[in-house]
């Protein structure tokens, strides 16, 4: 459905500003009289707070105020449950222990705030750390997910009987019966490691309380400006329209910026109102590592039952999920794991159980992928183990079990992160895999290239996996499209942007309807004064959900253009055409009007209007899907392993991806490539490592290795498949997390293959030293 | 991640800098390229009372030939200058191999040759290279001046013979003997990252193609760069053979290094790497010595 603008690889509207250094980011905001905040954070992961004495800090020149939990009085309370558990899952247990804004009585993770210091500069605020005396009684830390549930384990939340945060069983069919009929049953313990979101820009929060107008303005790097506005207003006892949240340009989100109850979100508005001065807090990298949020840590006990021909009869997966010290984001991540474990294969019988565990670690909330990479990793590893056992080719066993288009829409029987039963709407999973094999040259590699290279002593291996990405979930988004008297268009929507290219892709959607060039369309995201209904940018939903709302609003504006022009020209609507910023009569193009002029006519300041006519060339619309759209794809990866140093190079990476209609293929490619780099990072570089005391050992970029340009595959190819979703008019599915989801599974498979199947690897993050250990153990 | 308060001085001559360092004593710290010191200050791990910034003393940045046929490098010479100086690379091919491995281009544009040596990070390349190339280091303070061999300069992790008022002023690299070859082998997790292990070898052959000198230096596997004694013992006076390289590699891995386990690698893996890299570097270095490269 590509048009003049929609579907075209148009250069991004926002890039000139960004690339010339003229974009405003949060740290560029400087207000008169502004104070700076710094958080004193706990060095201990688990401890009882005896006493915090900050009297010396108050004496330091430039320190304005210091607060601990006690100083906030009744304002201190645990934050909201940002995502409640789905009530539809019968018999599930969920213990809500939401994030507290600042530690009171007890510390539950290393990096948890103990005190907030307000000073004339951030330097002075940090100097005051040394003035504060914290008396603390260290407690044993809870780290190991399985030991955490053993009787006698130290308790993260002492009002609970155990560290169990949630226990959720979902089943379709009957796994045990399927298992009894199976020729082959394979069980494995599978580990998935913990990763950071690690956006280029950390979080930030600036708040100003204007006493005379009783207005609060907040600049924040949030992915959820409207929920943040709503929670601040509620906490402060203000009306929503007394709080304006603005997101400036943001350097990446990746999930952790979705939270609305971190210390800064909660405490700084209160302090700004009390001190009557603006306050700025810019998170530093160490704080981001220690105390934002991160994700992925799971331990799976998984099992697959098959016939001897390789047909899957059933899958069982019981897994421990680390939620960290609190669970403000409900069960979103492990539910995604449940919905993605078997989603692309025909698995008639599926048993899946979440055991969500509190630990003395940073809170877990979604990070790009959000539970999906874990599910895909587990399933793909089971498929590989099965292929080995049955002496089948990894591609063959997958092809045999992939769902086919005739089976869609397919109700999965598994309730997902959007609280409703998952439905696979559309797709062509086999075609994804076929096309991937074709591009990478799978058969030729297996039959000719690999044997030849092996004979030369080279250790080359191939990994090939498939995946789905549940995207575009509800509840809804909205948008307002307005044509101005200047002939240009303003588009406002409630979600925020962290680099996804919305300023261009949303403009393309509108341009196609109103016939005004993309460059003349101004898109405003993440400013609650411009649009104040919506949920946010997460779950690969921006383009599909907000994009659909924008499309609906643009269609309404188009209708208004035709309706008004029809009256002015005294011509039926079907005789009119719109484009190049004007509307004209098809049979007589000289009879035309600029849309800016038409916009003026649509908003008369004298005279009368007909009943029911709304002013302006403006419309507001909303869109909410009944359930999410599911994207899918397949990945093949060829690696070369140095058998002496265990260094691994990705030589060739192929992804075939299907996210339905593409709004802007160039932006889409960027999203997919970015996801792949994160996937390669997750597989071979990035790892959050905690020691037994709950200390994060990887709290800087010296130790937390981000994938670099030089770590990217020597050759990368992207294939597109388009099966449109019936869930929205444009046929769009989300894509934001695609690359990150399948990559670790493909990487590990390729490494195993490079080692001639000598070792079986059931963990998602490798490094050369770890590969060396596997080989040592083998010898 | 903001440093604690500190004083800042920007002398414009060596004399002025040495005066300031003498006056500050233990309170003073030299700021050269700042690529290691400033992050350490931001982490508040380093808390110097005062910085003496050498960036306004142009006379400390130079590369010039010595009368003995070697090169003298001023302490404030940027790493990227050394990297891209054709004379340096021609005379010391080892530097041509090493320099691109020191962090990233932006860091090499600021980082200095002398600063890196004086910082004495056991994972740093230039401390080891100064030993491999048998450098002579010229050190000055307000009250004294002296020459110290690179082999005697490093006393522990981030520790050297420098007194608080001392400045490493110049690094002199003696010329290679004829039939000298070198090789640098490094394994790091990523391009520009810290070496998990690295080996620099500089070897010289005599007229009968026997080994005359072998300087094998190990990086990142001990408190300081390690100059292998075993390599010398095994190789000098002998024809270089694959068997001998293997013997050296095994001897070094077994006896001369003390690698640590950290979150990126086990000590066993690092030991294994050293064995692999020593063998690789000796093979290449002797090959180059034979070819007269």
Coordinates of N, CA and C in Angstrom, one line a residue, chain A residues 503-604:
Chain A
X503 N 8.9 11.5 14.1 CA 8.7 12.8 13.5 C 8.6 12.7 12.0
X504 N 9.1 11.6 11.5 CA 9.0 11.4 10.0 C 7.9 10.3 9.7
X505 N 7.9 9.2 10.4 CA 7.0 8.1 10.0 C 5.6 8.6 10.2
X506 N 5.3 9.3 11.3 CA 3.9 9.7 11.6 C 3.5 10.8 10.5
X507 N 4.5 11.6 10.1 CA 4.2 12.6 9.1 C 3.9 12.0 7.8
X508 N 4.6 10.8 7.5 CA 4.3 10.1 6.3 C 2.8 9.6 6.2
X509 N 2.4 9.1 7.4 CA 1.0 8.6 7.5 C 0.0 9.8 7.1
X510 N 0.3 10.9 7.7 CA -0.6 12.1 7.5 C -0.5 12.7 6.1
X511 N 0.7 12.8 5.6 CA 0.9 13.3 4.3 C 0.1 12.6 3.2
X512 N 0.1 11.3 3.4 CA -0.6 10.5 2.4 C -2.1 10.9 2.3
X513 N -2.7 11.3 3.5 CA -4.1 11.6 3.5 C -4.4 13.0 3.1
X514 N -3.6 14.0 3.5 CA -3.9 15.4 3.4 C -3.1 16.0 2.2
X515 N -2.2 15.3 1.6 CA -1.5 15.8 0.5 C -0.6 17.0 0.8
X516 N 0.0 17.0 1.9 CA 0.9 18.0 2.3 C 2.3 17.3 2.5
X517 N 3.4 17.9 2.0 CA 4.7 17.3 2.1 C 5.1 17.0 3.5
X518 N 5.8 15.9 3.6 CA 6.3 15.4 4.9 C 7.1 16.5 5.7
X519 N 7.8 17.3 4.9 CA 8.6 18.3 5.5 C 7.8 19.4 6.2
X520 N 6.5 19.5 5.7 CA 5.6 20.6 6.2 C 4.7 20.0 7.3
X521 N 5.1 18.9 7.8 CA 4.3 18.3 8.9 C 5.1 18.2 10.2
X522 N 4.6 18.9 11.2 CA 5.3 18.9 12.5 C 4.6 17.9 13.4
X523 N 5.4 17.0 13.9 CA 4.8 16.0 14.8 C 5.3 16.3 16.2
X524 N 4.3 16.4 17.1 CA 4.6 16.6 18.6 C 4.3 15.3 19.3
X525 N 5.3 14.8 19.9 CA 5.1 13.6 20.8 C 5.5 14.0 22.2
X526 N 4.9 13.3 23.2 CA 5.4 13.5 24.5 C 5.3 14.8 25.1
X527 N 4.2 15.6 24.9 CA 4.0 16.8 25.6 C 2.5 16.9 26.0
X528 N 2.3 16.7 27.3 CA 0.9 16.6 27.7 C 0.0 17.8 27.5
X529 N 0.7 18.9 27.2 CA -0.1 20.1 26.9 C -0.6 20.1 25.5
X530 N 0.0 19.2 24.7 CA -0.5 19.1 23.3 C -1.4 18.0 23.1
X531 N -1.2 16.9 23.8 CA -2.2 15.8 23.7 C -2.1 15.0 25.0
X532 N -3.2 14.8 25.6 CA -3.1 14.3 27.0 C -3.9 13.0 27.3
X533 N -4.1 12.2 26.3 CA -4.6 10.9 26.5 C -3.6 9.9 25.9
X534 N -3.4 8.7 26.5 CA -2.6 7.7 25.9 C -1.8 6.9 27.0
X535 N -1.0 6.0 26.5 CA -0.3 5.1 27.4 C 1.2 5.2 27.3
X536 N 1.8 5.2 26.1 CA 3.2 5.4 26.0 C 3.9 4.5 25.0
X537 N 5.2 4.7 24.9 CA 6.0 4.0 23.9 C 6.6 2.8 24.5
X538 N 6.1 1.6 24.2 CA 6.6 0.4 24.8 C 6.0 -0.7 23.9
X539 N 6.5 -2.0 24.1 CA 5.9 -3.1 23.5 C 5.8 -3.0 22.0
X540 N 6.7 -2.3 21.3 CA 6.7 -2.2 19.9 C 5.3 -1.7 19.4
X541 N 4.8 -0.7 20.0 CA 3.4 -0.3 19.7 C 3.3 1.1 19.1
X542 N 4.3 1.9 19.2 CA 4.2 3.3 18.7 C 3.7 3.4 17.3
X543 N 4.4 2.8 16.4 CA 4.0 2.9 14.9 C 2.6 2.3 14.7
X544 N 2.3 1.2 15.3 CA 1.1 0.5 14.9 C -0.1 1.1 15.7
X545 N 0.1 1.4 16.9 CA -1.1 1.9 17.7 C -1.3 3.4 17.6
X546 N -0.2 4.2 17.9 CA -0.3 5.6 17.7 C -0.5 5.9 16.2
X547 N 0.3 5.2 15.4 CA 0.2 5.4 14.0 C -1.2 5.2 13.4
X548 N -1.9 4.2 13.9 CA -3.2 4.0 13.5 C -4.2 5.1 13.9
X549 N -4.0 5.6 15.1 CA -4.8 6.7 15.6 C -4.6 7.9 14.8
X550 N -3.3 8.1 14.4 CA -2.9 9.3 13.6 C -3.6 9.1 12.2
X551 N -3.5 7.9 11.7 CA -4.1 7.7 10.4 C -5.6 8.0 10.4
X552 N -6.3 7.5 11.5 CA -7.7 7.7 11.6 C -8.0 9.2 11.7
X553 N -7.2 10.0 12.4 CA -7.4 11.4 12.5 C -7.2 12.1 11.2
X554 N -6.2 11.6 10.5 CA -5.8 12.2 9.2 C -6.9 12.0 8.2
X555 N -7.5 10.8 8.2 CA -8.6 10.5 7.3 C -9.8 11.4 7.6
X556 N -10.1 11.7 8.9 CA -11.2 12.6 9.2 C -10.9 14.0 8.7
X557 N -9.6 14.4 8.8 CA -9.3 15.8 8.3 C -9.5 15.8 6.7
X558 N -9.1 14.7 6.1 CA -9.3 14.6 4.7 C -10.7 14.8 4.3
X559 N -11.6 14.1 5.1 CA -13.0 14.2 4.9 C -13.5 15.6 5.0
X560 N -13.0 16.3 6.1 CA -13.4 17.7 6.3 C -12.9 18.6 5.1
X561 N -11.7 18.3 4.6 CA -11.3 19.1 3.5 C -12.3 19.0 2.3
X562 N -12.6 17.7 2.0 CA -13.5 17.5 0.9 C -14.9 18.1 1.1
X563 N -15.4 18.0 2.4 CA -16.7 18.4 2.7 C -16.8 20.0 2.5
X564 N -15.8 20.7 3.1 CA -15.8 22.1 3.0 C -15.6 22.6 1.6
X565 N -14.6 22.0 0.9 CA -14.3 22.4 -0.4 C -15.4 22.2 -1.4
X566 N -16.1 21.1 -1.1 CA -17.3 20.8 -1.9 C -18.3 21.9 -1.9
X567 N -18.5 22.5 -0.7 CA -19.5 23.6 -0.5 C -18.9 24.8 -1.2
X568 N -17.7 25.1 -1.0 CA -17.1 26.3 -1.6 C -17.1 26.3 -3.1
X569 N -16.7 25.1 -3.6 CA -16.6 25.0 -5.1 C -18.0 24.6 -5.7
X570 N -18.9 24.3 -4.9 CA -20.2 23.8 -5.4 C -20.0 22.6 -6.3
X571 N -19.2 21.7 -5.9 CA -18.9 20.5 -6.7 C -19.1 19.3 -5.8
X572 N -19.5 18.2 -6.3 CA -19.6 17.0 -5.4 C -18.2 16.6 -5.0
X573 N -18.1 16.0 -3.8 CA -16.8 15.6 -3.2 C -16.0 14.7 -4.2
X574 N -16.7 13.8 -4.8 CA -15.9 12.9 -5.7 C -15.3 13.6 -6.9
X575 N -15.7 14.8 -7.1 CA -15.0 15.6 -8.2 C -13.8 16.4 -7.7
X576 N -13.4 16.2 -6.5 CA -12.3 17.0 -5.9 C -11.1 16.1 -5.7
X577 N -9.9 16.7 -5.8 CA -8.7 16.0 -5.5 C -7.8 16.9 -4.6
X578 N -7.0 16.2 -3.7 CA -6.2 16.9 -2.8 C -4.7 16.5 -3.0
X579 N -3.8 17.5 -2.9 CA -2.4 17.2 -3.1 C -1.6 18.5 -3.2
X580 N -0.3 18.3 -3.0 CA 0.6 19.5 -3.1 C 0.1 20.7 -2.3
X581 N -0.5 20.4 -1.2 CA -0.9 21.5 -0.3 C -2.2 22.2 -0.7
X582 N -2.9 21.7 -1.7 CA -4.2 22.4 -2.1 C -5.2 21.4 -2.5
X583 N -6.4 21.9 -2.6 CA -7.6 21.1 -3.1 C -8.1 21.7 -4.4
X584 N -8.5 20.9 -5.3 CA -8.9 21.4 -6.6 C -10.0 20.6 -7.2
X585 N -10.7 21.1 -8.2 CA -11.7 20.4 -8.9 C -11.0 19.6 -10.1
X586 N -11.3 18.3 -10.1 CA -10.5 17.5 -11.0 C -10.7 17.9 -12.5
X587 N -12.0 18.3 -12.8 CA -12.2 18.7 -14.2 C -11.8 20.1 -14.5
X588 N -11.4 20.9 -13.5 CA -11.0 22.2 -13.7 C -10.0 22.6 -12.7
X589 N -8.7 22.2 -12.9 CA -7.7 22.4 -11.9 C -7.5 23.8 -11.5
X590 N -7.9 24.7 -12.4 CA -7.6 26.1 -12.0 C -8.6 26.5 -10.9
X591 N -9.6 25.8 -10.7 CA -10.5 26.0 -9.5 C -9.9 25.3 -8.3
X592 N -9.1 26.0 -7.6 CA -8.4 25.3 -6.5 C -8.2 26.3 -5.3
X593 N -7.8 25.7 -4.2 CA -7.6 26.6 -3.0 C -6.5 25.9 -2.2
X594 N -5.6 26.8 -1.6 CA -4.6 26.3 -0.7 C -5.2 25.8 0.5
X595 N -4.7 24.7 1.1 CA -5.3 24.2 2.3 C -5.2 25.1 3.5
X596 N -4.1 26.0 3.5 CA -4.0 27.0 4.6 C -5.2 27.9 4.5
X597 N -5.6 28.3 3.3 CA -6.8 29.2 3.1 C -8.0 28.5 3.5
X598 N -8.1 27.2 3.1 CA -9.3 26.4 3.5 C -9.4 26.3 5.0
X599 N -8.2 26.2 5.7 CA -8.2 26.1 7.1 C -8.8 27.3 7.8
X600 N -8.5 28.5 7.2 CA -9.0 29.8 7.7 C -10.5 29.8 7.5
X601 N -11.0 29.3 6.3 CA -12.4 29.3 6.0 C -13.1 28.3 7.0
X602 N -12.4 27.3 7.4 CA -13.0 26.3 8.3 C -13.2 26.8 9.8
X603 N -12.6 28.0 10.0 CA -12.7 28.5 11.3 C -13.1 30.0 11.3
X604 N -14.4 30.2 10.8 CA -14.9 31.6 10.6 C -15.0 32.4 12.0

